Coordinates of C-alpha atoms in Angstrom, one line a residue:
M1 CA 0.0 0.0 0.0
D2 CA 2.8 2.5 0.9
T3 CA 4.5 1.8 -2.4
Q4 CA 1.3 2.4 -4.3
I5 CA 0.8 5.7 -2.5
I6 CA 4.3 6.8 -3.4
N7 CA 3.9 5.8 -7.0
E8 CA 0.6 7.7 -7.3
D9 CA 2.1 10.8 -5.7
N10 CA 5.1 10.6 -8.1
E11 CA 2.7 10.3 -11.0
R12 CA 0.7 13.3 -9.8
N13 CA 3.8 15.4 -9.5
H14 CA 4.9 14.4 -13.0
D15 CA 1.5 15.4 -14.4
I16 CA 1.7 18.8 -12.7
E17 CA 5.1 19.4 -14.1
R18 CA 3.9 18.4 -17.6
I19 CA 1.0 20.8 -17.3
H20 CA 3.3 23.6 -16.4
Q21 CA 5.5 22.8 -19.4
L22 CA 2.6 22.5 -21.9
A23 CA 0.9 25.7 -20.6
S24 CA 4.2 27.7 -21.2
E25 CA 4.6 26.2 -24.7
L26 CA 1.0 27.0 -25.7
L27 CA 0.9 30.5 -24.2
P28 CA 1.8 32.2 -27.5
F29 CA -1.1 30.5 -29.3
S30 CA -3.7 31.1 -26.5
K31 CA -5.6 33.8 -28.5
D32 CA -6.2 31.3 -31.3
I33 CA -7.8 28.6 -29.2
D34 CA -11.4 28.0 -30.0
P35 CA -13.3 28.6 -26.7
H36 CA -15.9 25.9 -27.5
T37 CA -13.9 23.1 -29.1
H38 CA -10.5 23.8 -27.5
Q39 CA -8.9 23.3 -30.9
L40 CA -6.0 25.1 -32.8
P41 CA -5.5 25.3 -36.6
E42 CA -1.9 24.1 -36.4
I43 CA -1.8 20.2 -36.2
N44 CA 1.4 19.9 -34.2
I45 CA 0.5 22.5 -31.7
N46 CA -3.1 21.2 -31.5
L47 CA -1.7 17.8 -30.3
Q48 CA 0.0 19.5 -27.4
L49 CA -3.2 21.4 -26.7
Q50 CA -5.3 18.2 -26.6
M51 CA -2.6 16.6 -24.4
L52 CA -3.0 19.5 -21.9
V53 CA -6.8 19.3 -22.0
G54 CA -6.6 15.5 -21.3
L55 CA -4.4 16.0 -18.3
L56 CA -6.6 18.7 -16.9
E57 CA -9.8 16.6 -17.3
E58 CA -8.2 13.8 -15.2
M59 CA -7.1 16.1 -12.4
H60 CA -8.8 16.2 -9.0
P61 CA -10.0 19.7 -8.1
A62 CA -7.5 19.8 -5.2
D63 CA -4.7 19.0 -7.6
M64 CA -6.0 21.5 -10.1
A65 CA -5.9 24.2 -7.3
D66 CA -2.3 23.3 -6.6
V67 CA -1.4 23.7 -10.3
L68 CA -3.1 27.0 -10.6
E69 CA -1.4 28.4 -7.5
N70 CA 2.0 27.5 -8.9
L71 CA 1.5 29.1 -12.4
P72 CA 2.3 32.6 -13.4
P73 CA -0.8 34.7 -14.2
K74 CA -0.9 34.2 -18.0
E75 CA -0.3 30.5 -17.9
R76 CA -2.8 30.3 -15.0
A77 CA -5.5 32.1 -17.1
L78 CA -4.9 29.6 -20.0
V79 CA -5.1 26.5 -17.8
W80 CA -8.3 27.9 -16.1
Q81 CA -9.8 28.5 -19.6
L82 CA -9.1 24.9 -20.6
S83 CA -10.2 23.3 -17.3
N84 CA -13.4 21.3 -16.8
P85 CA -16.1 23.9 -16.2
E86 CA -18.2 21.4 -14.2
E87 CA -15.4 21.4 -11.5
D88 CA -14.9 25.2 -11.4
G89 CA -16.9 25.6 -8.2
E90 CA -14.9 22.9 -6.4
V91 CA -11.6 24.4 -7.6
L92 CA -12.6 27.9 -6.4
L93 CA -13.2 26.4 -3.0
E94 CA -9.8 24.8 -2.9
V95 CA -7.5 27.6 -4.0
S96 CA -6.2 30.4 -1.8
D97 CA -8.1 33.7 -1.5
S98 CA -5.5 35.6 -3.6
V99 CA -5.6 33.1 -6.5
R100 CA -9.4 32.8 -6.3
E101 CA -9.6 36.5 -6.8
H102 CA -7.5 36.2 -9.9
L103 CA -9.5 33.3 -11.3
I104 CA -12.9 35.1 -10.8
E105 CA -11.6 38.1 -12.7
H106 CA -11.3 35.8 -15.7
M107 CA -14.8 34.5 -15.5
D108 CA -18.0 36.2 -16.8
E109 CA -21.2 36.3 -14.9
D110 CA -22.8 33.3 -16.6
E111 CA -19.7 31.2 -15.9
L112 CA -19.7 32.2 -12.2
I113 CA -23.4 31.3 -11.8
A114 CA -22.8 27.9 -13.5
A115 CA -19.9 27.3 -11.1
V116 CA -21.8 28.0 -7.9
E117 CA -25.4 27.2 -8.5
E118 CA -25.0 23.5 -7.5
M119 CA -23.1 24.3 -4.3
D120 CA -24.4 23.6 -0.9
A121 CA -25.4 26.5 1.4
D122 CA -22.2 26.4 3.4
E123 CA -20.0 26.3 0.3
L124 CA -21.7 29.2 -1.3
A125 CA -21.5 31.2 2.0
E126 CA -17.7 30.5 2.0
L127 CA -17.4 32.0 -1.5
A128 CA -20.0 34.8 -1.2
D129 CA -17.5 37.5 -0.2
S130 CA -15.4 36.9 -3.3
L131 CA -18.4 36.9 -5.7
P132 CA -20.4 39.8 -7.2
E133 CA -23.7 40.2 -5.3
K134 CA -25.7 39.6 -8.5
V135 CA -24.1 36.2 -8.9
V136 CA -25.0 35.1 -5.4
V137 CA -28.6 36.2 -5.9
E138 CA -28.9 34.4 -9.2
A139 CA -27.4 31.2 -7.7
M140 CA -30.0 31.2 -5.0
K141 CA -32.9 32.0 -7.2
E142 CA -34.1 28.4 -7.4
W143 CA -33.4 27.6 -3.7
D144 CA -36.1 27.3 -1.1
E145 CA -36.4 29.7 1.9
T146 CA -34.6 27.2 4.2
E147 CA -31.5 27.1 2.0
R148 CA -31.4 30.8 1.5
A149 CA -31.7 31.3 5.3
Q150 CA -28.8 28.9 5.8
V151 CA -26.6 31.0 3.5
Q152 CA -27.6 34.2 5.2
A153 CA -26.9 32.6 8.6
A154 CA -23.4 31.4 7.6
M155 CA -22.6 34.8 6.1
S156 CA -23.6 36.6 9.3
Y157 CA -20.7 35.2 11.2
A158 CA -17.1 36.4 11.2
D159 CA -14.5 34.2 9.5
H160 CA -13.0 33.3 12.9
Q161 CA -16.3 31.9 14.2
V162 CA -17.7 28.4 13.9
G163 CA -20.8 29.7 12.2
A164 CA -18.9 30.6 9.1
M165 CA -17.7 27.0 8.7
M166 CA -21.0 25.3 9.5
N167 CA -22.3 22.4 7.3
F168 CA -26.1 22.2 7.1
E169 CA -26.3 18.6 5.8
V170 CA -27.5 17.1 9.1
V171 CA -29.1 13.7 9.7
S172 CA -31.1 13.7 12.9
I173 CA -33.4 11.1 14.6
R174 CA -35.5 10.8 17.8
A175 CA -34.4 8.9 20.9
D176 CA -37.7 7.0 21.3
V177 CA -37.4 4.9 18.0
T178 CA -35.7 1.6 17.5
C179 CA -32.4 1.0 15.7
E180 CA -34.4 -0.9 13.1
V181 CA -36.4 2.2 12.4
V182 CA -33.2 4.2 12.1
L183 CA -31.8 1.8 9.6
R184 CA -34.9 1.9 7.4
Y185 CA -34.8 5.7 7.6
L186 CA -31.2 5.8 6.4
R187 CA -32.0 3.5 3.5
R188 CA -34.3 6.2 2.1
F189 CA -31.3 8.4 1.3
D190 CA -29.6 8.2 -2.0
K191 CA -26.4 8.8 -0.2
L192 CA -25.5 10.1 3.3
P193 CA -23.7 13.5 3.7
E194 CA -20.0 13.2 3.5
H195 CA -18.1 12.5 6.7
T196 CA -21.2 11.0 8.4
D197 CA -19.8 9.0 11.3
K198 CA -22.7 9.7 13.6
I199 CA -26.4 10.6 13.6
F200 CA -27.6 13.4 15.8
V201 CA -30.4 12.6 18.3
V202 CA -32.9 15.4 19.0
N203 CA -36.3 15.8 20.7
Q204 CA -39.5 17.2 19.2
E205 CA -38.1 20.8 19.7
D206 CA -34.8 19.9 17.9
I207 CA -32.9 20.1 21.2
L208 CA -29.8 18.0 21.0
Q209 CA -29.9 14.9 23.2
G210 CA -26.8 13.0 22.0
V211 CA -25.4 11.2 19.1
L212 CA -25.7 7.7 17.7
P213 CA -22.4 6.6 16.2
I214 CA -22.8 4.6 13.0
R215 CA -20.5 1.9 14.3
K216 CA -22.8 1.3 17.3
L217 CA -25.9 1.4 15.2
L218 CA -24.5 -1.4 12.9
V219 CA -23.9 -3.8 15.7
A220 CA -26.8 -2.9 18.0
D221 CA -29.9 -5.1 18.4
P222 CA -32.5 -3.9 15.9
E223 CA -35.1 -3.8 18.8
D224 CA -32.9 -1.5 21.0
L225 CA -34.1 2.0 21.5
V226 CA -31.9 4.8 20.3
A227 CA -32.0 6.2 23.8
D228 CA -30.3 3.1 25.1
V229 CA -27.6 3.1 22.5
M230 CA -26.8 6.7 22.0
V231 CA -23.9 8.6 23.5
S232 CA -24.8 11.7 25.7
D233 CA -21.3 12.9 26.7
I234 CA -20.3 14.6 23.4
V235 CA -18.3 17.6 22.2
V236 CA -20.7 20.4 21.2
F237 CA -20.0 23.8 19.6
R238 CA -22.0 27.0 19.3
A239 CA -21.9 29.1 16.2
E240 CA -20.2 32.0 18.1
D241 CA -17.3 29.8 19.2
D242 CA -13.8 30.5 17.9
V243 CA -13.1 28.2 14.9
E244 CA -9.4 27.7 15.8
E245 CA -10.4 26.4 19.2
A246 CA -12.9 24.1 17.5
A247 CA -10.2 22.8 15.2
A248 CA -8.0 22.2 18.2
A249 CA -10.8 20.2 19.8
F250 CA -11.2 18.1 16.6
E251 CA -7.5 17.3 16.7
R252 CA -7.6 16.6 20.4
Y253 CA -10.6 14.3 20.4
D254 CA -10.1 12.7 17.0
L255 CA -13.5 14.0 15.8
V256 CA -14.9 13.5 12.3
T257 CA -18.1 15.5 12.8
A258 CA -19.5 17.5 15.7
P259 CA -22.9 19.2 16.3
V260 CA -23.4 23.0 16.3
V261 CA -26.2 24.3 18.5
D262 CA -27.8 27.7 19.2
A263 CA -28.3 29.4 22.5
D264 CA -31.3 27.2 23.3
K265 CA -29.3 24.0 22.5
K266 CA -31.2 23.4 19.3
L267 CA -29.3 21.5 16.6
I268 CA -28.7 23.9 13.7
A269 CA -25.7 22.4 11.8
R270 CA -22.5 20.4 12.1
L271 CA -18.8 20.8 11.8
T272 CA -16.8 18.4 9.6
V273 CA -13.2 17.3 9.8
D274 CA -12.3 18.5 6.3
A275 CA -13.3 22.0 7.2
M276 CA -11.3 21.8 10.4
M277 CA -8.3 20.5 8.6
D278 CA -8.4 23.6 6.4
V279 CA -8.5 25.8 9.5
I280 CA -5.5 24.1 11.0
R281 CA -3.6 24.4 7.7
E282 CA -4.5 28.0 7.3
E283 CA -3.7 28.8 10.9
G284 CA -0.2 27.3 10.4
E285 CA 0.4 29.2 7.2
T286 CA -0.9 32.5 8.8
D287 CA 1.4 32.1 11.8
M288 CA 4.4 31.4 9.5
L289 CA 3.6 34.5 7.4
N290 CA 3.0 36.7 10.5
M291 CA 6.3 35.6 12.1
A292 CA 8.0 36.8 9.0
G293 CA 6.1 40.1 9.1
L294 CA 3.7 39.4 6.2
R295 CA 0.3 40.8 6.8
E296 CA -1.7 38.3 4.6
D297 CA -1.5 35.4 2.2
E298 CA 0.2 36.4 -1.0
D299 CA -0.1 35.0 -4.5
L300 CA 3.4 33.8 -5.6
F301 CA 2.9 35.7 -8.8
A302 CA 1.1 38.7 -7.5
P303 CA 1.8 42.1 -9.1
V304 CA 4.9 43.9 -7.7
M305 CA 3.0 46.7 -6.0
R306 CA 0.6 44.4 -4.3
S307 CA 3.5 42.4 -2.8
V308 CA 5.2 45.7 -1.8
K309 CA 2.0 46.7 0.1
N310 CA 1.9 43.4 1.9
R311 CA 5.6 43.6 3.0
W312 CA 6.5 47.2 3.6
V313 CA 5.3 47.6 7.2
W314 CA 7.6 45.2 8.9
L315 CA 10.4 46.1 6.6
A316 CA 10.1 49.6 7.8
V317 CA 10.1 48.4 11.4
N318 CA 13.2 46.3 10.7
L319 CA 14.9 49.3 9.1
V320 CA 14.3 51.4 12.2
T321 CA 15.6 48.6 14.5
A322 CA 18.6 48.1 12.3
F323 CA 19.4 51.8 12.5
I324 CA 19.1 51.6 16.3
A325 CA 21.6 48.7 16.3
S326 CA 24.0 50.7 14.1
R327 CA 23.8 53.6 16.6
V328 CA 24.7 51.2 19.4
I329 CA 27.8 50.1 17.5
G330 CA 28.5 53.8 16.7
A331 CA 28.6 54.6 20.4
F332 CA 31.5 52.2 20.8
E333 CA 33.6 53.3 17.8
D334 CA 36.6 54.1 20.0
S335 CA 36.5 50.7 21.7
I336 CA 36.3 48.9 18.4
A337 CA 39.2 51.0 17.0
Q338 CA 41.4 50.0 20.0
I339 CA 40.4 46.3 19.9
V340 CA 39.6 45.3 16.3
A341 CA 38.7 41.8 17.3
L342 CA 35.5 43.1 18.8
A343 CA 34.2 43.9 15.3
A344 CA 34.7 40.3 14.2
L345 CA 33.1 38.7 17.4
M346 CA 30.1 40.9 18.0
P347 CA 27.9 39.4 15.2
I348 CA 28.3 36.0 16.9
V349 CA 26.8 37.3 20.1
A350 CA 23.9 39.0 18.3
G351 CA 23.3 36.0 16.0
I352 CA 23.1 33.3 18.6
G353 CA 20.8 35.5 20.7
G354 CA 18.4 35.9 17.7
N355 CA 18.4 32.2 17.0
S356 CA 17.7 31.3 20.6
G357 CA 14.9 34.0 20.8
N358 CA 13.2 32.6 17.7
Q359 CA 13.3 29.1 19.2
T360 CA 11.6 30.4 22.4
I361 CA 9.0 32.4 20.5
T362 CA 8.1 29.5 18.2
M363 CA 7.5 27.3 21.3
I364 CA 5.3 30.0 23.0
V365 CA 3.3 30.9 19.9
R366 CA 2.6 27.2 19.4
A367 CA 1.4 26.9 23.0
L368 CA -0.7 30.0 22.7
S369 CA -2.3 28.7 19.5
S370 CA -3.4 25.4 21.2
S371 CA -4.4 26.8 24.6
S372 CA -4.6 29.9 26.8
I373 CA -1.5 30.4 29.0
S374 CA -2.4 31.8 32.4
Q375 CA -0.2 34.3 34.3
A376 CA 1.0 31.5 36.6
Q377 CA 2.0 29.4 33.5
T378 CA 3.8 32.5 32.1
V379 CA 6.0 32.7 35.2
V380 CA 6.8 28.9 35.0
L381 CA 7.6 29.2 31.3
M382 CA 9.8 32.2 32.0
K383 CA 11.8 30.3 34.7
K384 CA 12.2 27.3 32.4
E385 CA 13.4 29.4 29.4
I386 CA 15.8 31.3 31.6
G387 CA 17.2 28.0 32.8
V388 CA 17.7 26.8 29.3
A389 CA 19.3 30.1 28.2
L390 CA 21.6 30.0 31.2
V391 CA 22.9 26.5 30.5
N392 CA 23.2 27.2 26.7
G393 CA 24.9 30.5 27.4
L394 CA 27.5 29.0 29.8
V395 CA 28.2 26.0 27.5
W396 CA 28.4 27.8 24.1
G397 CA 29.8 30.9 25.6
S398 CA 32.6 28.9 27.0
V399 CA 33.2 27.3 23.7
M400 CA 33.4 30.6 21.9
G401 CA 35.4 32.1 24.8
L402 CA 38.0 29.4 24.3
V403 CA 38.0 29.9 20.5
S404 CA 38.4 33.7 21.0
Y405 CA 41.3 33.2 23.4
L406 CA 43.0 30.8 20.9
L407 CA 42.5 33.2 18.0
Y408 CA 43.5 36.4 19.8
G409 CA 45.6 35.3 22.7
N410 CA 43.6 37.5 25.0
L411 CA 42.0 35.9 28.1
G412 CA 39.9 39.0 28.7
I413 CA 38.2 38.8 25.3
G414 CA 37.4 35.1 26.0
M415 CA 35.8 36.0 29.3
V416 CA 33.8 38.8 27.8
M417 CA 32.5 36.4 25.1
V418 CA 31.2 34.0 27.8
A419 CA 29.5 36.8 29.7
A420 CA 28.0 38.5 26.7
M421 CA 26.6 35.4 25.1
T422 CA 25.1 34.2 28.4
L423 CA 23.5 37.6 29.1
N424 CA 22.1 37.9 25.5
L425 CA 20.6 34.5 25.6
L426 CA 18.9 35.4 28.9
L427 CA 17.6 38.5 27.3
A428 CA 16.3 36.5 24.3
A429 CA 14.6 34.0 26.7
V430 CA 12.8 36.7 28.7
L431 CA 11.6 38.6 25.6
G432 CA 10.8 35.4 23.7
V433 CA 8.2 34.7 26.3
L434 CA 7.0 38.2 26.9
I435 CA 6.5 39.4 23.3
P436 CA 3.9 36.8 22.2
V437 CA 2.2 36.7 25.6
L438 CA 1.8 40.5 25.7
M439 CA 0.6 40.6 22.1
E440 CA -2.1 38.1 22.8
K441 CA -3.1 40.0 26.0
F442 CA -3.6 43.2 23.9
G443 CA -5.7 41.2 21.3
K444 CA -3.0 40.8 18.6
D445 CA -1.9 37.7 16.9
P446 CA 1.1 36.5 19.0
A447 CA 3.0 35.5 15.9
L448 CA 2.6 38.9 14.2
G449 CA 6.1 40.2 13.5
S450 CA 7.5 38.3 16.5
S451 CA 10.5 37.1 14.6
V452 CA 11.3 40.6 13.5
L453 CA 11.0 42.0 17.0
I454 CA 13.1 39.4 18.8
T455 CA 15.8 39.7 16.2
A456 CA 15.8 43.5 16.6
V457 CA 16.1 43.3 20.4
T458 CA 18.8 40.6 20.4
D459 CA 20.9 42.5 17.8
S460 CA 20.8 45.8 19.6
G461 CA 21.0 44.1 23.0
G462 CA 23.8 41.8 22.0
F463 CA 25.9 44.7 20.6
L464 CA 25.3 46.8 23.7
I465 CA 26.1 44.0 26.1
F466 CA 29.2 42.8 24.3
L467 CA 30.7 46.2 23.5
G468 CA 29.7 47.5 26.9
L469 CA 31.4 44.7 28.8
A470 CA 34.5 45.0 26.5
T471 CA 34.7 48.8 27.2
V472 CA 34.4 48.3 30.9
F473 CA 36.8 45.4 31.4
L474 CA 39.2 45.5 28.5
L475 CA 40.0 49.2 28.1

């Protein structure tokens, strides 16, 4: 089985590379392609075109999304033009927001309506903000009031709330019927909603009573009542809950689906594992971007000015902090002039401090993303990180102190290296805990620019500590 998976993955990657190559070769002829037959007059080039169309028709929507995200704009537009229109809606759901915006720009109103009119309420709600209002209205024209209300309900919640990710395909039963009745009821469906691992048990007012796992239903005595077989101790979410906390609960309790209830505990929808996996992936990508000082997801091939707007803020912050670090060095010009070795050694102190600080911040941001850290826990973490920094500082400071002594034959320089590296690592440990904790306390993403900030502090702090100690003890 493992070998088969590897082979399929290699074949998929080969197909993606071939699509990239064919799209680039066909780009000069894109204006001559018949939009209905996907044909070109030139026979040789037409063979390549048909090969590309064939590859695209066989691709899963998720793989198609991957291809589109990794193509430059012109090739992307060509591939999107040639792709299977019946899967346009699924592909739009899979691609990133920035690429989705680009694809929608290349679709007319009728194409957009055709792409979304067969979507479920939760899927249309997910795309609604990216679509023209007229398209959304047209897509819902044939829907009943219940489906329209579901879309409006999902759209009324913020992106970070569970309500925005709700799935309205819910199968529910009563507790006072037998398992045989439930099985007969399920056989009436053409197919069950995806990721159905449990059936929700409600009373006459739709108040959630519990769940009946499919695996228990299949082995239960047909004459058993649902009330005797169902599970009452379950994980339940409200539409107002934070979606990242919900995703963490899915991971913690190995959930496939979970009920969503309103303030009166009425069952209104469910959450599914595929949606929560998307949340976990997006959360990880967002934290990675924020730590690097990027404000939002960015199309790899976005226009230059759009990328500039996305990146300039933290570059400006970094420029200011770098200037401060240069002024710290400037304040010790006389010391550096007298002991030239200081200029060669001070980047080591700053560099190891920044590396250690980034390690600490990564650990704290990860902890904050999975749970709330109390004040008492902050103190414990601070003590632990200070201990780690002290040990690392003494060990690696001693190593560099010995190396410095061997290089320059000056015991004083070696001792200053030990002290400076230890103190800068301690500084990095303290701020590596405080920066993300304080940012979360003030309602900011703890990962936002944290890497930039800790590097700035350890650079300036490292230079100040090292050069300051050298000035006091060596001159």
